[in-house]
């Protein structure tokens, strides 16, 4: 933790404040002003009891407005406060503060020119929780995409490697909206995925638990039936796409060398 | 005790959390839980638990992290 920090950006983890790390708690202890972006009133209540008044940034959201505008406004409020404060200010979001959190990105990009030193502390992210929910090990290969970003860039998918598509329930819009999705919202993504996977490929809608007594929610369905899932998909869901089949070993020579002490001697000093 | 206290304790106390996950009715008297709330806890369904135990979540915050 840096001594001269003006602004900490920390994450509560995914399950209430149960996964808040000691490091993040120390940052909160040091801070003069706390901004909080978290959907659970119980978390705000806990923060107020433990650390005093908090500024609830969720009040910045407005139906039908661009999420980016709201995030810029949030970042500006936090940066202004850190410029004026005598002690550090902290922005607390849920999950990991640098996993899909646009205000953190804006703050990092603007901090230098505003003369604010920022220390981002890691938290438990939705990705971390999905590893356990889905029993996947990223060391065996994993592709990660944000849903709208995937379609805009038309990133090529490798069907030998599992994929996680985040914010599937918000696909095709950057505007803030709480209405249910129509089936048509998922037609373009289905058609795009069908370029890489057969329609019968089983996908999973995963929503990691955010309450301590709840189970994570997993719904399996066939890619060809994507639109029929529309009423079940909300903003909490991530789409998990398992690999189509186990990939072949293409470099058998290296596979053998990796078990060889002679080869290890050759590549070490 | 208010039911939100149960959630707060569950977030702080691993043993308590395990006890409820195993048998929610074990704390029904202490926290004055209705049959419906016990059933919601038994189901593990987040939406049902949320409806049974919690104040309304802020509908505005969108996911991240």
Short mmCIF file of C-alpha atoms in Angstrom, two decimals:
data_model
loop_
_atom_site.label_atom_id
_atom_site.label_comp_id
_atom_site.label_asym_id
_atom_site.label_seq_id
_atom_site.Cartn_x
_atom_site.Cartn_y
_atom_site.Cartn_z
CA UNK A 1 0.00 0.00 0.00
CA UNK A 2 1.61 3.28 -1.10
CA UNK A 3 2.31 5.94 1.59
CA UNK A 4 1.40 8.89 -0.60
CA UNK A 5 -1.87 7.56 -1.94
CA UNK A 6 -4.60 10.15 -2.56
CA UNK A 7 -7.16 7.68 -3.79
CA UNK A 8 -7.67 3.99 -3.15
CA UNK A 9 -9.88 1.99 -5.47
CA UNK A 10 -10.95 -1.26 -3.83
CA UNK A 11 -13.43 -4.11 -4.38
CA UNK A 12 -15.70 -5.80 -1.85
CA UNK A 13 -15.64 -9.14 -3.67
CA UNK A 14 -18.85 -10.66 -4.99
CA UNK A 15 -20.65 -11.91 -1.87
CA UNK A 16 -21.79 -8.91 0.15
CA UNK A 17 -18.79 -7.80 2.21
CA UNK A 18 -17.84 -11.39 3.08
CA UNK A 19 -14.88 -11.38 0.67
CA UNK A 20 -13.51 -7.95 1.58
CA UNK A 21 -9.76 -8.41 2.01
CA UNK A 22 -7.67 -7.21 4.95
CA UNK A 23 -5.78 -4.96 2.56
CA UNK A 24 -8.99 -3.26 1.41
CA UNK A 25 -10.16 -2.88 5.01
CA UNK A 26 -6.89 -1.13 5.85
CA UNK A 27 -7.42 1.29 2.96
CA UNK A 28 -10.93 2.00 4.22
CA UNK A 29 -9.56 2.56 7.75
CA UNK A 30 -7.11 5.15 6.38
CA UNK A 31 -9.59 7.02 4.26
CA UNK A 32 -11.33 10.30 4.96
CA UNK A 33 -14.19 9.89 2.50
CA UNK A 34 -15.81 6.72 1.11
CA UNK A 35 -17.61 6.40 -2.20
CA UNK A 36 -19.54 3.17 -2.66
CA UNK A 37 -20.97 1.58 -5.79
CA UNK A 38 -22.75 -1.56 -4.61
CA UNK A 39 -26.30 -2.84 -5.16
CA UNK A 40 -26.88 -4.33 -1.69
CA UNK A 41 -28.30 -1.98 0.96
CA UNK A 42 -26.86 -4.35 3.61
CA UNK A 43 -23.37 -3.52 2.39
CA UNK A 44 -24.00 0.21 2.59
CA UNK A 45 -25.42 -0.32 6.08
CA UNK A 46 -22.30 -2.26 7.15
CA UNK A 47 -19.98 0.39 5.73
CA UNK A 48 -21.86 3.16 7.55
CA UNK A 49 -21.71 1.27 10.84
CA UNK A 50 -18.02 0.53 10.51
CA UNK A 51 -16.58 3.54 8.68
CA UNK A 52 -19.18 6.31 8.96
CA UNK A 53 -20.96 8.16 6.16
CA UNK A 54 -20.65 6.83 2.61
CA UNK A 55 -21.47 8.45 -0.70
CA UNK A 56 -23.72 6.10 -2.71
CA UNK A 57 -22.67 6.44 -6.36
CA UNK A 58 -25.52 4.22 -7.60
CA UNK A 59 -27.70 7.36 -7.51
CA UNK A 60 -25.86 8.46 -10.67
CA UNK A 61 -27.58 5.86 -12.88
CA UNK A 62 -30.55 7.04 -14.94
CA UNK A 63 -32.79 5.04 -17.23
CA UNK A 64 -32.02 5.41 -20.94
CA UNK A 65 -28.76 7.35 -20.50
CA UNK A 66 -25.37 6.20 -21.71
CA UNK A 67 -23.62 4.21 -18.99
CA UNK A 68 -20.32 5.81 -20.03
CA UNK A 69 -21.64 9.33 -19.23
CA UNK A 70 -22.66 8.17 -15.76
CA UNK A 71 -19.29 6.49 -15.19
CA UNK A 72 -17.46 9.66 -16.21
CA UNK A 73 -19.54 11.63 -13.74
CA UNK A 74 -18.81 9.11 -10.96
CA UNK A 75 -15.08 9.22 -11.70
CA UNK A 76 -15.14 13.01 -11.73
CA UNK A 77 -16.83 13.18 -8.32
CA UNK A 78 -14.28 10.79 -6.83
CA UNK A 79 -11.28 12.60 -8.36
CA UNK A 80 -12.58 16.01 -7.24
CA UNK A 81 -12.98 14.73 -3.72
CA UNK A 82 -9.44 13.29 -3.66
CA UNK A 83 -8.02 16.62 -4.85
CA UNK A 84 -9.74 18.43 -2.00
CA UNK A 85 -9.17 15.91 0.81
CA UNK A 86 -6.37 15.98 3.39
CA UNK A 87 -6.33 12.20 3.76
CA UNK A 88 -6.98 9.47 1.19
CA UNK A 89 -10.37 8.97 -0.40
CA UNK A 90 -11.60 5.49 -1.32
CA UNK A 91 -13.84 4.30 -4.10
CA UNK A 92 -15.34 0.90 -3.26
CA UNK A 93 -17.04 -1.14 -5.95
CA UNK A 94 -18.16 -4.72 -5.85
CA UNK A 95 -16.14 -7.53 -7.30
CA UNK A 96 -12.63 -6.59 -8.42
CA UNK A 97 -12.13 -2.87 -9.09
CA UNK A 98 -10.35 -3.48 -12.36
CA UNK A 99 -12.53 -6.22 -13.81
CA UNK A 100 -15.17 -4.59 -15.97
CA UNK A 101 -15.35 -1.42 -13.86
CA UNK A 102 -15.32 1.56 -16.20
CA UNK A 103 -15.04 4.25 -13.46
CA UNK A 104 -11.73 2.68 -12.37
CA UNK A 105 -10.40 2.86 -15.93
CA UNK A 106 -11.44 6.51 -16.27
CA UNK A 107 -9.85 7.37 -12.91
CA UNK A 108 -6.56 5.70 -13.86
CA UNK A 109 -6.52 7.49 -17.22
CA UNK A 110 -7.23 10.94 -15.71
CA UNK A 111 -5.33 10.69 -12.40
CA UNK A 112 -1.94 11.97 -13.60
CA UNK A 113 -3.25 15.14 -15.17
CA UNK A 114 -5.40 15.80 -12.08
CA UNK A 115 -2.35 15.28 -9.82
CA UNK A 116 -3.97 12.39 -7.95
CA UNK A 117 -1.96 9.32 -6.96
CA UNK A 118 -4.10 6.20 -7.21
CA UNK A 119 -3.64 2.79 -5.63
CA UNK A 120 -5.93 0.07 -7.00
CA UNK A 121 -6.21 -2.92 -4.67
CA UNK A 122 -7.41 -6.27 -6.03
CA UNK A 123 -10.63 -7.90 -4.89
CA UNK A 124 -12.39 -11.20 -5.53
CA UNK A 125 -13.87 -10.90 -9.02
CA UNK A 126 -16.80 -12.60 -10.70
CA UNK A 127 -14.20 -14.44 -12.77
CA UNK A 128 -12.64 -15.90 -9.60
CA UNK A 129 -16.04 -17.08 -8.42
CA UNK A 130 -16.92 -18.56 -11.82
CA UNK A 131 -13.77 -20.70 -11.73
CA UNK A 132 -15.25 -22.50 -8.74
CA UNK A 133 -18.90 -22.34 -9.87
CA UNK A 134 -18.03 -23.95 -13.20
CA UNK A 135 -15.05 -25.97 -11.98
CA UNK A 136 -12.72 -24.59 -14.62
CA UNK A 137 -8.99 -23.96 -14.42
CA UNK A 138 -7.86 -21.04 -16.60
CA UNK A 139 -4.41 -22.62 -16.89
CA UNK A 140 -6.07 -25.12 -19.23
CA UNK A 141 -6.95 -22.21 -21.51
CA UNK A 142 -9.71 -19.62 -21.32
CA UNK A 143 -11.02 -16.85 -23.57
CA UNK A 144 -12.70 -13.81 -21.98
CA UNK A 145 -14.84 -11.25 -23.78
CA UNK A 146 -17.42 -8.59 -23.00
CA UNK A 147 -20.50 -9.50 -25.04
CA UNK A 148 -21.04 -6.29 -27.05
CA UNK A 149 -17.30 -5.86 -27.52
CA UNK A 150 -17.09 -9.39 -28.95
CA UNK A 151 -19.67 -8.58 -31.63
CA UNK A 152 -18.27 -5.15 -32.43
CA UNK A 153 -14.73 -6.42 -32.95
CA UNK A 154 -15.79 -9.81 -34.27
CA UNK A 155 -12.99 -11.45 -32.34
CA UNK A 156 -12.27 -14.89 -33.70
CA UNK A 157 -13.21 -17.59 -31.21
CA UNK A 158 -11.16 -20.75 -30.75
CA UNK A 159 -13.58 -23.60 -30.07
CA UNK A 160 -10.81 -25.74 -28.59
CA UNK A 161 -10.57 -23.31 -25.65
CA UNK A 162 -13.44 -22.56 -23.21
CA UNK A 163 -14.85 -19.02 -23.30
CA UNK A 164 -16.57 -16.69 -20.85
CA UNK A 165 -18.73 -13.94 -22.35
CA UNK A 166 -19.51 -11.25 -19.77
CA UNK A 167 -22.57 -8.97 -19.64
CA UNK A 168 -24.51 -11.22 -22.03
CA UNK A 169 -27.76 -9.75 -20.69
CA UNK A 170 -26.65 -6.25 -21.68
CA UNK A 171 -25.53 -7.19 -25.19
CA UNK A 172 -26.00 -4.71 -28.04
CA UNK A 173 -26.55 -1.61 -25.91
CA UNK A 174 -24.37 0.76 -23.92
CA UNK A 175 -27.43 2.55 -22.54
CA UNK A 176 -28.58 1.94 -18.99
CA UNK A 177 -31.88 0.02 -18.93
CA UNK A 178 -33.60 -2.42 -16.56
CA UNK A 179 -36.23 -3.81 -18.93
CA UNK A 180 -36.33 -7.52 -19.80
CA UNK A 181 -34.63 -8.52 -23.03
CA UNK A 182 -36.60 -9.56 -26.11
CA UNK A 183 -35.56 -12.81 -27.85
CA UNK A 184 -34.25 -10.74 -30.79
CA UNK A 185 -31.53 -9.35 -28.55
CA UNK A 186 -29.75 -12.71 -28.76
CA UNK A 187 -30.09 -13.47 -32.48
CA UNK A 188 -26.86 -11.79 -33.63
CA UNK A 189 -24.79 -13.41 -30.89
CA UNK A 190 -26.29 -16.83 -31.66
CA UNK A 191 -25.55 -16.41 -35.36
CA UNK A 192 -22.02 -15.26 -34.57
CA UNK A 193 -21.34 -18.14 -32.19
CA UNK A 194 -22.68 -20.59 -34.78
CA UNK A 195 -19.74 -19.63 -36.97
CA UNK A 196 -17.56 -21.43 -34.42
CA UNK A 197 -19.80 -23.92 -32.60
CA UNK A 198 -22.52 -26.37 -33.71
CA UNK A 199 -26.12 -25.37 -32.83
CA UNK A 200 -26.32 -28.40 -30.53
CA UNK A 201 -23.36 -27.20 -28.44
CA UNK A 202 -24.31 -26.90 -24.77
CA UNK A 203 -23.74 -23.46 -23.20
CA UNK A 204 -24.24 -22.33 -19.63
CA UNK A 205 -25.75 -19.12 -18.27
CA UNK A 206 -23.93 -18.59 -15.00
CA UNK A 207 -24.77 -16.11 -12.28
CA UNK A 208 -22.43 -16.29 -9.34
CA UNK A 209 -23.98 -16.01 -5.88
CA UNK A 210 -23.92 -12.54 -4.32
CA UNK A 211 -25.52 -13.53 -1.01
CA UNK A 212 -23.78 -15.71 1.58
CA UNK A 213 -26.64 -18.22 1.82
CA UNK A 214 -27.37 -18.57 -1.88
CA UNK A 215 -26.13 -20.96 -4.53
CA UNK A 216 -24.75 -19.79 -7.81
CA UNK A 217 -27.25 -20.18 -10.63
CA UNK A 218 -26.31 -22.30 -13.66
CA UNK A 219 -28.65 -22.87 -16.66
CA UNK A 220 -27.52 -25.14 -19.47
CA UNK A 221 -29.06 -24.85 -22.95
CA UNK A 222 -28.24 -25.56 -26.60
CA UNK A 223 -26.76 -22.74 -28.67
CA UNK A 224 -29.53 -23.12 -31.28
CA UNK A 225 -32.12 -22.30 -28.59
CA UNK A 226 -30.48 -19.04 -27.47
CA UNK A 227 -33.45 -16.76 -28.16
CA UNK A 228 -35.77 -19.00 -26.13
CA UNK A 229 -33.64 -18.21 -23.05
CA UNK A 230 -34.31 -14.45 -23.30
CA UNK A 231 -36.67 -14.27 -20.33
CA UNK A 232 -34.13 -16.09 -18.11
CA UNK A 233 -31.16 -13.87 -18.97
CA UNK A 234 -30.52 -10.83 -16.83
CA UNK A 235 -27.66 -8.40 -16.20
CA UNK A 236 -25.98 -10.76 -13.74
CA UNK A 237 -25.36 -13.57 -16.24
CA UNK A 238 -22.13 -14.61 -17.83
CA UNK A 239 -22.19 -17.03 -20.76
CA UNK A 240 -19.85 -20.00 -20.41
CA UNK A 241 -18.97 -21.86 -23.59
CA UNK A 242 -17.14 -25.14 -22.99
CA UNK A 243 -14.65 -26.35 -25.56
CA UNK A 244 -16.14 -28.45 -28.36
CA UNK A 245 -13.68 -31.29 -27.80
CA UNK A 246 -10.33 -31.94 -26.17
CA UNK A 247 -7.64 -30.31 -28.30
CA UNK A 248 -5.05 -32.57 -29.93
CA UNK A 249 -1.42 -32.37 -28.85
CA UNK A 250 0.25 -30.74 -31.83
CA UNK A 251 3.78 -30.43 -30.47
CA UNK A 252 4.59 -33.88 -29.13
CA UNK A 253 8.30 -33.09 -29.06
CA UNK A 254 7.82 -30.28 -26.55
CA UNK A 255 5.42 -32.39 -24.51
CA UNK A 256 8.19 -34.97 -24.09
CA UNK A 257 10.88 -32.33 -23.44
CA UNK A 258 8.76 -30.74 -20.70
CA UNK A 259 9.22 -33.94 -18.67
CA UNK A 260 12.95 -34.15 -19.37
CA UNK A 261 15.59 -33.05 -16.81
CA UNK A 262 18.11 -32.78 -19.65
CA UNK A 263 15.92 -30.25 -21.39
CA UNK A 264 15.45 -28.32 -18.11
CA UNK A 265 19.26 -28.15 -17.76
CA UNK A 266 19.43 -26.80 -21.30
CA UNK A 267 16.98 -23.95 -20.65
CA UNK A 268 18.26 -22.93 -17.21
CA UNK A 269 21.56 -21.36 -15.96
CA UNK B 1 -33.75 -10.46 15.85
CA UNK B 2 -34.30 -8.75 12.50
CA UNK B 3 -33.77 -11.04 9.56
CA UNK B 4 -31.18 -8.78 8.01
CA UNK B 5 -29.05 -9.51 11.11
CA UNK B 6 -28.96 -13.11 9.94
CA UNK B 7 -27.42 -11.99 6.66
CA UNK B 8 -24.87 -9.80 8.41
CA UNK B 9 -23.87 -12.64 10.73
CA UNK B 10 -23.68 -15.06 7.80
CA UNK B 11 -21.25 -12.71 6.03
CA UNK B 12 -18.98 -12.60 9.09
CA UNK B 13 -19.22 -16.11 10.54
CA UNK B 14 -18.22 -19.14 8.48
CA UNK B 15 -19.53 -21.69 11.04
CA UNK B 16 -22.87 -19.94 11.24
CA UNK B 17 -23.08 -19.90 7.46
CA UNK B 18 -22.35 -23.62 7.29
CA UNK B 19 -24.94 -24.33 9.98
CA UNK B 20 -27.69 -22.54 8.05
CA UNK B 21 -26.71 -24.13 4.77
CA UNK B 22 -27.04 -27.52 6.42
CA UNK B 23 -30.31 -26.85 8.25
CA UNK B 24 -31.96 -23.41 8.07
CA UNK B 25 -34.63 -24.43 10.58
CA UNK B 26 -31.91 -24.65 13.25
CA UNK B 27 -31.94 -20.83 13.49
CA UNK B 28 -35.62 -20.23 12.78
CA UNK B 29 -36.48 -19.55 16.42
CA UNK B 30 -33.49 -17.29 17.10
CA UNK B 31 -34.22 -15.18 14.02
CA UNK B 32 -38.00 -15.63 14.00
CA UNK B 33 -38.00 -17.07 10.49
CA UNK B 34 -41.28 -17.94 8.80
CA UNK B 35 -41.74 -21.34 7.11
CA UNK B 36 -41.53 -19.53 3.80
CA UNK B 37 -38.15 -18.03 4.70
CA UNK B 38 -36.82 -21.40 5.86
CA UNK B 39 -37.93 -22.91 2.55
CA UNK B 40 -36.25 -20.09 0.64
CA UNK B 41 -33.01 -20.74 2.52
CA UNK B 42 -33.30 -24.48 1.90
CA UNK B 43 -33.70 -23.82 -1.83
CA UNK B 44 -30.45 -21.84 -2.05
CA UNK B 45 -32.20 -19.74 -4.70
CA UNK B 46 -30.77 -16.24 -4.56
CA UNK B 47 -33.93 -14.49 -5.73
CA UNK B 48 -36.10 -16.27 -3.16
CA UNK B 49 -33.60 -15.58 -0.38
CA UNK B 50 -33.35 -11.96 -1.40
CA UNK B 51 -37.16 -11.57 -1.39
CA UNK B 52 -37.44 -13.30 1.98
CA UNK B 53 -34.64 -11.59 3.87
CA UNK B 54 -33.56 -8.36 2.37
CA UNK B 55 -34.41 -4.76 1.90
CA UNK B 56 -34.93 -3.89 -1.74
CA UNK B 57 -31.64 -3.92 -3.63
CA UNK B 58 -30.68 -0.77 -5.44
CA UNK B 59 -32.10 -1.47 -8.90
CA UNK B 60 -29.72 0.96 -10.52
CA UNK B 61 -26.31 -0.57 -9.98
CA UNK B 62 -25.23 -2.63 -12.96
CA UNK B 63 -22.75 -5.45 -12.67
CA UNK B 64 -19.04 -5.25 -12.78
CA UNK B 65 -16.11 -6.90 -11.15
#
